[in-house]
Coordinates of C-alpha atoms in Angstrom, one line a residue:
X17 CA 156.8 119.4 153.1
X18 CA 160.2 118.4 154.7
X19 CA 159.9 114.9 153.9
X20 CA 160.9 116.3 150.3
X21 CA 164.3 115.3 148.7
X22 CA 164.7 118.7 147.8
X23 CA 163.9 120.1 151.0
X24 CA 166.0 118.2 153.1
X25 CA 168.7 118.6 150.9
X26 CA 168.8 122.4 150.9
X27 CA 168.3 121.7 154.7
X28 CA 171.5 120.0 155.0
X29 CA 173.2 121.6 152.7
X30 CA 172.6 125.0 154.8
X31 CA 173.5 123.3 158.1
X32 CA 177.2 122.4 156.1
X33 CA 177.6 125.9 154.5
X34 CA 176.4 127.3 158.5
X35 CA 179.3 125.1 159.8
X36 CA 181.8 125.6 157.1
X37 CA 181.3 128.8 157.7
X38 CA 181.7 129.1 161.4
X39 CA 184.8 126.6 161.1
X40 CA 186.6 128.6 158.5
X41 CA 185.8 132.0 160.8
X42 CA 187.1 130.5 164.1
X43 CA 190.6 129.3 161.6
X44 CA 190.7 132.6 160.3
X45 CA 190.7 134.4 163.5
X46 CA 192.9 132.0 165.0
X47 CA 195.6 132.7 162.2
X48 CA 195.0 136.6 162.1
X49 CA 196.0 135.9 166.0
X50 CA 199.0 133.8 165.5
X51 CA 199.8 136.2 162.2
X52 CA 199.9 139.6 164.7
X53 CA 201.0 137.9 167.7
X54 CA 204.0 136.9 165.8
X55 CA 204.5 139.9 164.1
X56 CA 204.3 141.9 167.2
X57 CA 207.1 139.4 168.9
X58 CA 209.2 139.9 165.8
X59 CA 208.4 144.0 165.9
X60 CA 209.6 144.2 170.1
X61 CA 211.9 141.0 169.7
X62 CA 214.9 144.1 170.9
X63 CA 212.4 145.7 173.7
X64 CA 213.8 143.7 176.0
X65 CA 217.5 144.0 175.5
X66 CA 216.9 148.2 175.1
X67 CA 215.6 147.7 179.1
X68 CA 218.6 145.7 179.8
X69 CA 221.6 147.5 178.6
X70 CA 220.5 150.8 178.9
X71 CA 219.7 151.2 182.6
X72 CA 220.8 150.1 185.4
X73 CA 218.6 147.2 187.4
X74 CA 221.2 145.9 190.0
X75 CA 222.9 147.2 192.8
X76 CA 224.8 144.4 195.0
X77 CA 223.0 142.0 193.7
X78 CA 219.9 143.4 194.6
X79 CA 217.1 145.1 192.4
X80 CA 217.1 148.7 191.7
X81 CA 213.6 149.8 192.4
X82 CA 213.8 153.3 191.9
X83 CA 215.8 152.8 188.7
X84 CA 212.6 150.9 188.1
X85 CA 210.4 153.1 188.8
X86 CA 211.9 156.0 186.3
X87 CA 211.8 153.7 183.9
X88 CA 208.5 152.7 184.0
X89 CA 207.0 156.4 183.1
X90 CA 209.5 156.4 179.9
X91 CA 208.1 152.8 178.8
X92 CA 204.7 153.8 179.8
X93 CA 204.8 156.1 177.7
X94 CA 206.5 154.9 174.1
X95 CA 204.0 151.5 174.2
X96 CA 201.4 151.7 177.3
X97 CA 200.5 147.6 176.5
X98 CA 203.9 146.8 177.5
X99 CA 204.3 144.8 180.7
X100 CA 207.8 144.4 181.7
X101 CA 209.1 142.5 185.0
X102 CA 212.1 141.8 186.4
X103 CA 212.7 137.9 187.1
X104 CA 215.8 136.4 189.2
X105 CA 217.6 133.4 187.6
X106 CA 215.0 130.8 189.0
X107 CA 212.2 133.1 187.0
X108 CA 211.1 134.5 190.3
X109 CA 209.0 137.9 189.9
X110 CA 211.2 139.8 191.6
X111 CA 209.7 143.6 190.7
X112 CA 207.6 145.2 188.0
X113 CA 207.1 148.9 186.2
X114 CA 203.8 148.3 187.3
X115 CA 205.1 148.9 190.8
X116 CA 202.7 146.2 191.8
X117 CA 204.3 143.2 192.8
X118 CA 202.1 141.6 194.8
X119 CA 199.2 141.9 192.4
X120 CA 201.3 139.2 189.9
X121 CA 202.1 135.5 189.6
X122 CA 205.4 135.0 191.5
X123 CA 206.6 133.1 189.0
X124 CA 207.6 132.2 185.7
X125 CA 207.8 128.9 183.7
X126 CA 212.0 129.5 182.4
X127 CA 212.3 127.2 179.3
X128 CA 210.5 129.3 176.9
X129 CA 212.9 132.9 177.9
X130 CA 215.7 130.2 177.4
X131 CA 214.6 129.4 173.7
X132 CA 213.6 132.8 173.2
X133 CA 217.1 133.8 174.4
X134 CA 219.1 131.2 172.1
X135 CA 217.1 132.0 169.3
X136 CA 216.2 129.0 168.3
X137 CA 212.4 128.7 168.7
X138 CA 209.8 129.5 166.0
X139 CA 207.7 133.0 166.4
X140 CA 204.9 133.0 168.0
X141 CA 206.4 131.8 171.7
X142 CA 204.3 132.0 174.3
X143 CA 205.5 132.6 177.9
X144 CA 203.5 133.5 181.3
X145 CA 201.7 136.3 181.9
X146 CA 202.4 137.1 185.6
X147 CA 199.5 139.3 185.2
X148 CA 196.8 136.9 185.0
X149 CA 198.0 133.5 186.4
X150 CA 197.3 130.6 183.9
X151 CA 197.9 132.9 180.5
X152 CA 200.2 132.2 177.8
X153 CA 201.4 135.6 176.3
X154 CA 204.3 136.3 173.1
X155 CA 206.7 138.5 175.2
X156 CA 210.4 140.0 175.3
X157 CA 213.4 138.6 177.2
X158 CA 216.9 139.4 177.7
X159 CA 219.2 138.3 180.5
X160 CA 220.6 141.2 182.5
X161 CA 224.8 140.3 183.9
X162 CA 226.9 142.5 185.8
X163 CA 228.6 144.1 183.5
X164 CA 225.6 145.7 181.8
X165 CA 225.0 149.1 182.2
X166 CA 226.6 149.5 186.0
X167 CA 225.1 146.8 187.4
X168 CA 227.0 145.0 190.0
X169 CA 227.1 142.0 192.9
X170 CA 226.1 139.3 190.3
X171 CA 227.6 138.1 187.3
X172 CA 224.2 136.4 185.7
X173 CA 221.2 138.6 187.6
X174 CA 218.3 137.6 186.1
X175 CA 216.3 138.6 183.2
X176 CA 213.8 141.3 182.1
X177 CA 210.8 139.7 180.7
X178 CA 208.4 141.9 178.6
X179 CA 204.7 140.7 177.7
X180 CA 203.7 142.2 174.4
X181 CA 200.0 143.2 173.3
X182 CA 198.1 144.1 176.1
X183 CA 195.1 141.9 176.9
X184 CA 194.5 139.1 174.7
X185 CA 191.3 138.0 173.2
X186 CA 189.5 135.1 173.9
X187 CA 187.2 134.3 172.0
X188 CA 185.9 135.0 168.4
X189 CA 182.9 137.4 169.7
X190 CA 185.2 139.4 171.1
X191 CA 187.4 139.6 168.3
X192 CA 184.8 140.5 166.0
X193 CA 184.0 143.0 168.4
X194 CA 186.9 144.6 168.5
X195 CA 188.2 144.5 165.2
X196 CA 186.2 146.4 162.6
X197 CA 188.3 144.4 159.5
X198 CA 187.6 141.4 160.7
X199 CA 183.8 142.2 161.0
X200 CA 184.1 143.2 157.3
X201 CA 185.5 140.2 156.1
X202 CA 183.0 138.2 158.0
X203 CA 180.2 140.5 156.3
X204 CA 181.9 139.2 152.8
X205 CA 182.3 135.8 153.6
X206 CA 178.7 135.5 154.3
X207 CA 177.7 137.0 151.4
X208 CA 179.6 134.4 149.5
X209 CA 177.9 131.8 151.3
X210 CA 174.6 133.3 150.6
X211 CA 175.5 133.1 147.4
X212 CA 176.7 129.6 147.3
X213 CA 173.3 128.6 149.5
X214 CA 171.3 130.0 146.3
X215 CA 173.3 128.2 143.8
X216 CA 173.0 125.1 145.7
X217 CA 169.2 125.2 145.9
X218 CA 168.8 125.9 142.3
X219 CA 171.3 123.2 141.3
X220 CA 169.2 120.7 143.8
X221 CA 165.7 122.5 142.4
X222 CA 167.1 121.4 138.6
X223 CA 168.7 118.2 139.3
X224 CA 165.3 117.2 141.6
X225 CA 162.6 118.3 139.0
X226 CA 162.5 115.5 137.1
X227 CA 163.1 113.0 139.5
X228 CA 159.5 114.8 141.0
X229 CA 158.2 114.5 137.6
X230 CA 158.6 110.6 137.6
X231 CA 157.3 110.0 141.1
X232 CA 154.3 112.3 140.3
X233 CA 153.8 110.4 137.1
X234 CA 154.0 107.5 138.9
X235 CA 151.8 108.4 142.1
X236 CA 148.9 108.9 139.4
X237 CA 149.6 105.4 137.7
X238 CA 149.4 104.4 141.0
X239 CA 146.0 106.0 142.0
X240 CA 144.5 104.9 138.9
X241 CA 145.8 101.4 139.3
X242 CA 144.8 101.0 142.8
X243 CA 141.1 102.5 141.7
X244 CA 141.0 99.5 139.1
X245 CA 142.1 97.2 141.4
X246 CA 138.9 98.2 143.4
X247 CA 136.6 97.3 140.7
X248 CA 138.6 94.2 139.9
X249 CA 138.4 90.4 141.0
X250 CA 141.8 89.2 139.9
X251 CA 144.0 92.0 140.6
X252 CA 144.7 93.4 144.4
X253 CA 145.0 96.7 145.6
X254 CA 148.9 97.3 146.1
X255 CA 150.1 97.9 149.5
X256 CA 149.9 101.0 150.9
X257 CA 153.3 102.4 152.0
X258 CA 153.8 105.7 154.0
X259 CA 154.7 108.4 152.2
X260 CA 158.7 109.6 152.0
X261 CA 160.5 111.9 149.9
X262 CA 160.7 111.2 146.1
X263 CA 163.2 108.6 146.4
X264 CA 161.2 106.6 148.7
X265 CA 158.3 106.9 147.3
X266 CA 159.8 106.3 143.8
X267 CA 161.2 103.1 145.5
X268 CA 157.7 102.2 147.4
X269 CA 156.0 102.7 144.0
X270 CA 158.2 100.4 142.3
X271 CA 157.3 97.6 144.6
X272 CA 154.1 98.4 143.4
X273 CA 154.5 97.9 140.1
X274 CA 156.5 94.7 140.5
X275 CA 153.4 93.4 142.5
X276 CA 151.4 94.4 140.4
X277 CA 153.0 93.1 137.1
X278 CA 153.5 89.7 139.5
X279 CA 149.5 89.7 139.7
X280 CA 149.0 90.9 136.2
X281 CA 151.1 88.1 135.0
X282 CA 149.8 85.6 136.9
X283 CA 146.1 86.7 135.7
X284 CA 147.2 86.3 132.3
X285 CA 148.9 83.1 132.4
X286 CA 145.3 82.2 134.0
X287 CA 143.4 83.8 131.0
X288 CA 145.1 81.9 128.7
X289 CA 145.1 78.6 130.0
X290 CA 141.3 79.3 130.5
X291 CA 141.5 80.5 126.9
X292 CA 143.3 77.3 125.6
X293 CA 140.9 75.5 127.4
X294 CA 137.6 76.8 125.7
X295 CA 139.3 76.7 122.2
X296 CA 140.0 73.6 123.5
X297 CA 136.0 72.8 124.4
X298 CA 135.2 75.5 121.3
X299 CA 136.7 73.3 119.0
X300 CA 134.9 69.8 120.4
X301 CA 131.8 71.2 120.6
X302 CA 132.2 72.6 117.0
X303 CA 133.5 69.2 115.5
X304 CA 130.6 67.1 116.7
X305 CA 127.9 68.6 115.1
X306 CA 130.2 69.3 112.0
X307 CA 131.1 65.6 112.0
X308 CA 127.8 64.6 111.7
X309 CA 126.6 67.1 109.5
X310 CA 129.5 65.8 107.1
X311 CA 128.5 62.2 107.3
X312 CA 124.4 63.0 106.7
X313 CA 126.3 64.6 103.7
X314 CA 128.8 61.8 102.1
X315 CA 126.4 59.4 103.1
X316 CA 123.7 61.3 100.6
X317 CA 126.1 61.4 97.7
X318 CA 127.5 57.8 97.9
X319 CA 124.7 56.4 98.8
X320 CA 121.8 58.7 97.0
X321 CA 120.5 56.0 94.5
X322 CA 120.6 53.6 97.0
X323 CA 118.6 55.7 99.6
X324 CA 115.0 55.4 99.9
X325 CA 113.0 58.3 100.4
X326 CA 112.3 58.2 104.0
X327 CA 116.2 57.9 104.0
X328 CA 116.9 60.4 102.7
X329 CA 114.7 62.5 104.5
X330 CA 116.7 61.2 107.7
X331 CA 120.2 62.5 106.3
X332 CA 118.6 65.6 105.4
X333 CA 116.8 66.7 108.8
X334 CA 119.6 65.3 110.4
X335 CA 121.7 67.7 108.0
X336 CA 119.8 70.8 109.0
X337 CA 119.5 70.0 112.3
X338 CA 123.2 69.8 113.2
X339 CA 124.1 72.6 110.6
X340 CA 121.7 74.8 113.1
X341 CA 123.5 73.6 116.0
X342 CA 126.9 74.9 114.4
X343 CA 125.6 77.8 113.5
X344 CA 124.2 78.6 117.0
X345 CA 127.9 77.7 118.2
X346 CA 129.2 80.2 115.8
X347 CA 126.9 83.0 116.9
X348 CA 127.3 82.4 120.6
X349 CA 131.0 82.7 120.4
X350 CA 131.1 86.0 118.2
X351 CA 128.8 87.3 120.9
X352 CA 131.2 85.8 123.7
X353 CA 133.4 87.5 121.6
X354 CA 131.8 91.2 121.4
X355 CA 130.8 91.2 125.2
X356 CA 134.6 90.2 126.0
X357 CA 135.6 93.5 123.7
X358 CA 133.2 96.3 125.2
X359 CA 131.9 97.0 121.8
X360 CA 128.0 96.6 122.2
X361 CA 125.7 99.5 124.2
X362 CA 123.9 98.7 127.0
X363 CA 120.4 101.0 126.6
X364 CA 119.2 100.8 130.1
X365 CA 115.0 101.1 130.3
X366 CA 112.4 100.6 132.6
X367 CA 111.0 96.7 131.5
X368 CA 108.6 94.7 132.5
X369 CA 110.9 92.2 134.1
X370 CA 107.8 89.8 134.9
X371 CA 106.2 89.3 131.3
X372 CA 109.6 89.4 130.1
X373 CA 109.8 86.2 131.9
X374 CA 106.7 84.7 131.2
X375 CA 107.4 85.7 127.2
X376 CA 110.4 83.8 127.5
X377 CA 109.4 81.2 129.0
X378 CA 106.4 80.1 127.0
X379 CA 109.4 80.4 124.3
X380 CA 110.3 77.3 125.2
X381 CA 107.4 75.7 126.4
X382 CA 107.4 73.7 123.2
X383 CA 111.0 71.7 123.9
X384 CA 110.0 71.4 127.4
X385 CA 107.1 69.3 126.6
X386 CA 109.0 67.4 123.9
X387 CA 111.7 66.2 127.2
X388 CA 108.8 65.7 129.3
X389 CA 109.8 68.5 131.4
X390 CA 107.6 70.2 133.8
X391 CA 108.2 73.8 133.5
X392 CA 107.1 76.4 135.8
X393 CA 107.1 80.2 136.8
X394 CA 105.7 82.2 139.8
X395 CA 106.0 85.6 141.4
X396 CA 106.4 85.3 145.0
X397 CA 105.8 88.9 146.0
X398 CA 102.0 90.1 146.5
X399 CA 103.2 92.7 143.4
X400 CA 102.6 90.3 140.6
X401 CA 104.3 93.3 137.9
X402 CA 107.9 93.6 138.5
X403 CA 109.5 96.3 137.2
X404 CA 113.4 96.8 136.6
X405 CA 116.1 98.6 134.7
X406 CA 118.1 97.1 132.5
X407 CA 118.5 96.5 128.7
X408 CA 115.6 94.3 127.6
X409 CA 117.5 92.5 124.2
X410 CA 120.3 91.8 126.8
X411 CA 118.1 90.5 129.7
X412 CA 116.0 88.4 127.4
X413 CA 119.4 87.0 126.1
X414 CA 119.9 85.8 129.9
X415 CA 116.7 84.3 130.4
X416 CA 117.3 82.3 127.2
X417 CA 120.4 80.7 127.8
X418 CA 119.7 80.3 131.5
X419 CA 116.2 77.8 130.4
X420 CA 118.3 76.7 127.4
X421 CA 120.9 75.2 130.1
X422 CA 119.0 73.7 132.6
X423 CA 116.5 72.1 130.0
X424 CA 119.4 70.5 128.4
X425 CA 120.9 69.5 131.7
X426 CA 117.4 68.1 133.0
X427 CA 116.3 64.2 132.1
X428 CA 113.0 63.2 131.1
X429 CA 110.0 63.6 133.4
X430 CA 112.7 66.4 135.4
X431 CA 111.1 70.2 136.4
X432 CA 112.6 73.4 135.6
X433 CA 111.1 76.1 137.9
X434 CA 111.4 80.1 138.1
X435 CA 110.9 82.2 141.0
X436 CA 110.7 86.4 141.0
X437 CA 110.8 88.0 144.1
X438 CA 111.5 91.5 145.5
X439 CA 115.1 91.7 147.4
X440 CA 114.5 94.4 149.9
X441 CA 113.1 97.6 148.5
X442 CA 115.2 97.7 145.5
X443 CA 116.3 95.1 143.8
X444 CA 114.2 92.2 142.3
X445 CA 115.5 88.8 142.8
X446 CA 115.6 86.2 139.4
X447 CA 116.2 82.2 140.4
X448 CA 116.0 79.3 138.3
X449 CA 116.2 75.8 139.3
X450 CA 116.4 73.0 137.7
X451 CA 116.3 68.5 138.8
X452 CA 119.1 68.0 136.4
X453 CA 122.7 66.4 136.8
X454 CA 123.9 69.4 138.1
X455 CA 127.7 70.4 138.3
X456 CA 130.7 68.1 138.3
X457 CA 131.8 69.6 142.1
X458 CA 129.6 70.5 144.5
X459 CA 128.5 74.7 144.7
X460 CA 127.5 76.6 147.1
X461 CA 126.9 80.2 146.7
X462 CA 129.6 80.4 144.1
X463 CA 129.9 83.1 141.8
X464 CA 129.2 82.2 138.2
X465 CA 132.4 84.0 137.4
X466 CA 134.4 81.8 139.5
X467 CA 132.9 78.8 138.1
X468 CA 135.8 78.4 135.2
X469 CA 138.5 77.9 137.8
X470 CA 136.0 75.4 140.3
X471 CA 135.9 73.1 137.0
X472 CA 139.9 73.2 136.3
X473 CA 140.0 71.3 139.6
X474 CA 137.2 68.3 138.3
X475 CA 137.9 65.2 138.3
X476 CA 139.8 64.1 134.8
X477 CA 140.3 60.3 135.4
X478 CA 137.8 59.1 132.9
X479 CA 138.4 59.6 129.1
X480 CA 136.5 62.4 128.7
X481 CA 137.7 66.5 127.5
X482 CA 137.6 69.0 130.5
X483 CA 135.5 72.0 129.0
X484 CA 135.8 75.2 130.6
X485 CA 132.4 75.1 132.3
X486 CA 131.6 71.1 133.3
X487 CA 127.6 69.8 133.3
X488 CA 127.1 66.9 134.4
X489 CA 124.6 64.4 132.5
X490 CA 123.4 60.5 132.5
X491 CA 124.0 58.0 129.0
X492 CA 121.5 55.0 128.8
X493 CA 123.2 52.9 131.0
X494 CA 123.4 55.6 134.0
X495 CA 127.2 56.5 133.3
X496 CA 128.1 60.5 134.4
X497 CA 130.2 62.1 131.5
X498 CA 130.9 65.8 130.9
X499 CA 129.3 67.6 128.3
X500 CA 129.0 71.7 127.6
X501 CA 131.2 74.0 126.6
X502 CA 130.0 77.1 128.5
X503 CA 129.8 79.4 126.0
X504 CA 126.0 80.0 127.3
X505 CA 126.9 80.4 130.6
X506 CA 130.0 82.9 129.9
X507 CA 127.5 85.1 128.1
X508 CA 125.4 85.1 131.0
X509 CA 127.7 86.3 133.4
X510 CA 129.2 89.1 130.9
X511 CA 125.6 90.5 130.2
X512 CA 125.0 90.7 134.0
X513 CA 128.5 92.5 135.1
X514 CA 127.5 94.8 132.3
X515 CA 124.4 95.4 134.3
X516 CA 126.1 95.6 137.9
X517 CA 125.2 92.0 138.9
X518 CA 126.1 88.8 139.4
X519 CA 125.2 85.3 139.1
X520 CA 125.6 83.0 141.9
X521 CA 125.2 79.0 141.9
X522 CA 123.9 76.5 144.1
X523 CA 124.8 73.0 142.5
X524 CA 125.4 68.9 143.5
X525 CA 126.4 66.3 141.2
X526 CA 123.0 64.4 140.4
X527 CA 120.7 66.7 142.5
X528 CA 120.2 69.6 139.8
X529 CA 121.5 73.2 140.2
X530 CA 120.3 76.5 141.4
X531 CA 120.6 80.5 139.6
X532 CA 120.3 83.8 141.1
X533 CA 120.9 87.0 140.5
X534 CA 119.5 90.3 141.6
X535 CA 118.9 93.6 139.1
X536 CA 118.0 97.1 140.9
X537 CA 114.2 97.8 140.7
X538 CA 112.1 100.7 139.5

């Protein structure tokens, strides 16, 4: 809660108003001080002089104590704040109307009765208070001569030196204390900076809300990015940052988005070289069979009369059989195509995942004995029925193009064997493996889906294309070349990721290649 913006803003914006307000207070009192001391030193500027010329305070030189002392009740009794003392010419204390002289300072600091005296010194002016040794008080002075008033034995006596106002204040509590205005100006001035603190937070609440609205919009891009970055291969969870107010987190989540943008970007400049790539193998693989379906075909029309019947039979089969080859290639990339867009259903059911496999298998039976390839299934768990979930029509697709691949891949007089086996309680286990030429690198354990980038890294010296997924395979005279496009492959790994599962690979050049996967039992 304080780590918000507009939290800690109000904060310190009340700690300045708390401050402003206790700065301006301890001015204000200050000047209402300075204003009535100076006024008072203007009011009893005279007081002095009244003291001097209209009683006598010298005889032979010498002060007049009882003169003093009457009067002290008269001044007593017109202002009862008034301290007056009598100084000599050094600013010695020589008596008081307090009639206690040796309760006071002894003496008195003459240069500011001089300026006072001349005139020429700017109201307030602060003198000693002989009263409390160390304070500076406003006062009265006036020098006292011989001539004045019947004093006599001195021509410059002294002076008298009034301090005005009683006992000062010290502080700001005590002020307020004592003065009931002053408390009532304080009372509106905090008001007024009540008022100001409300305005403030409302003005921080408005100008806040929508930089909260973009960080909260922002936090939930973030949660839902981070939660697909969980369930993705290519993309990494964004680094976690801790939590500040809005703007850091608004900063912190920006970051994130650049990352993430970096990775995004990165991913898709590897999707579409991997996409120019199988266009690339899409195309080759689509050209060859349409190459020689074109030539079966000019060479029937150029050469028709020519042709003898068992020729033309030739161009023909070989017609069909390369027109079904392209349109097999055609149908496995619009269903590359429709698993790569989401739009097909998965209809999960309990199969028979074991005569699925023996159906399937017997399938191809058939072109297995026409390569002179041994072919082979077995259950290895004592339960011979294997049961799974999954969609049958998709599963059945894998099987296919899984035999399909390693049949093709596998010379003459090579084995093709399946294995089913339970995986722990619940999963079943699915492995083909095949005596073929195996991948161009070596696998081990790789994921099928990973299998795109393994081939990028092949070996491209020789004069052959570099399709997306590289098979190995053997010419007449025993040379390697390349060969596949992947398409097969591709859909295998899509249909299993649909079914939470993966394929992994076991594969070395010339030694034949190895396919698992796992689906969750019933």
């Amino acid at each position: 809660m304080l780590s918000s913006l507009f939290v800690r803003l109000c904060l310190v914006f009340t700690a300045i108003l708390l401050c402003l307000g206790l700065l301006t207070l301890a001015i204000a009192n200050r000047n209402q001080q300075r204003y009535f001391e100076e006024f008072t030193q203007e009011l009893n500027r005279p007081v002095a002089m009244y003291i001097a010329t209209q009683k006598r305070l010298f005889v032979d030189g010498e002060p007049d104590h009882q003169a003093l002392r009457e009067l002290a009740a008269h001044v007593m009794v017109i202002n009862p704040s008034l301290q007056v003392y009598l100084l000599d010419r050094q600013g010695r204390v020589l008596d008081s109307l307090a009639g206690e002289p040796d309760a006071v300072q002894r003496h008195v600091d003459l240069e500011p009765i001089q300026r006072f005296v001349a005139g020429t010194a700017h109201l307030p002016l602060y003198g000693d208070n002989p009263a409390v040794p160390g304070q500076q008080r406003v006062f009265s002075a006036y020098p006292v001569s011989g001539g004045q008033a019947g004093n006599s034995g001195c021509e410059s006596c002294g002076y008298v030196y009034a301090v005005l106002g009683g006992e000062r204040h010290s502080s700001l509590w005590q002020s307020l204390a004592g003065s009931y205005a002053l408390r009532d100006n304080v009372a509106m001035f905090a008001v007024v900076l009540a008022l100001a603190l409300v305005a403030g937070m409302a003005l921080f609440f408005l100008m806040t809300r929508p930089l909260r609205a973009m960080t909260a919009s922002l936090g939930q891009w973030r949660l839902a990015a981070d939660r697909a970055a969980d369930s993705s291969p290519v993309v990494g969870r964004s680094t976690v940052v801790k939590r500040g107010n809005e703007l850091e987190d608004l900063e912190s989540t920006c970051h994130a988005m650049l990352e993430r943008l970096d990775q995004q970007y990165q991913f898709l400049d590897s999707a579409d070289r991997r996409r120019r790539e199988f266009l690339t193998s899409v195309s080759h693989d689509l050209r060859t069979p349409l190459t020689s379906l074109s030539g079966a075909v000019e060479t029937l029309l150029l050469k028709h009369d020519s042709l003898s019947d068992e020729e033309r039979q030739h161009y023909l089969l070989l017609a069909q059989r390369q027109g079904g080859r392209l349109w097999r290639l055609i149908a496995q990339v619009f269903e590359l195509a429709r698993l790569d867009s989401g739009d097909i259903d998965v209809h999960v059911e309990r199969i028979p995942f074991s005569e699925l496999v023996f159906d399937t298998a017997q399938d191809f039976e058939t072109l297995a004995r026409e390569r002179s390839i041994t072919l082979q299934v077995s259950v290895l768990c004592k339960d011979k029925s294997l049961w799974v979930m999954a969609d049958m029509g998709l599963l059945q697709r894998v099987i296919e193009n899984l035999l399909a691949n390693a049949i093709r891949h596998t010379a003459r007089g090579g084995q093709v064997a399946i294995r089913l086996d339970r995986s722990g309680d619940s999963m079943v286990q699915f492995e083909i493996e095949d005596s073929g030429c195996g991948f161009s690198r070596p696998l081990a354990g790789c994921s099928l889906a990973a299998i795109r980038d393994v081939s990028a890294t092949a070996d491209k010296s020789a004069n052959h294309r570099a399709p997306n997924i590289e098979r190995g395979g053997s010419d007449p005279g025993g040379k390697v070349i390349l060969r596949g496009s992947g398409l097969g492959l591709g859909i295998v790994q899509r249909i299993l990721t649909l079914h939470d599962s993966e394929a992994l690979v076991w594969s070395r050049p010339g030694e034949g290649s190895r396919v698992c996967f796992e689906l969750a039992a019933d």
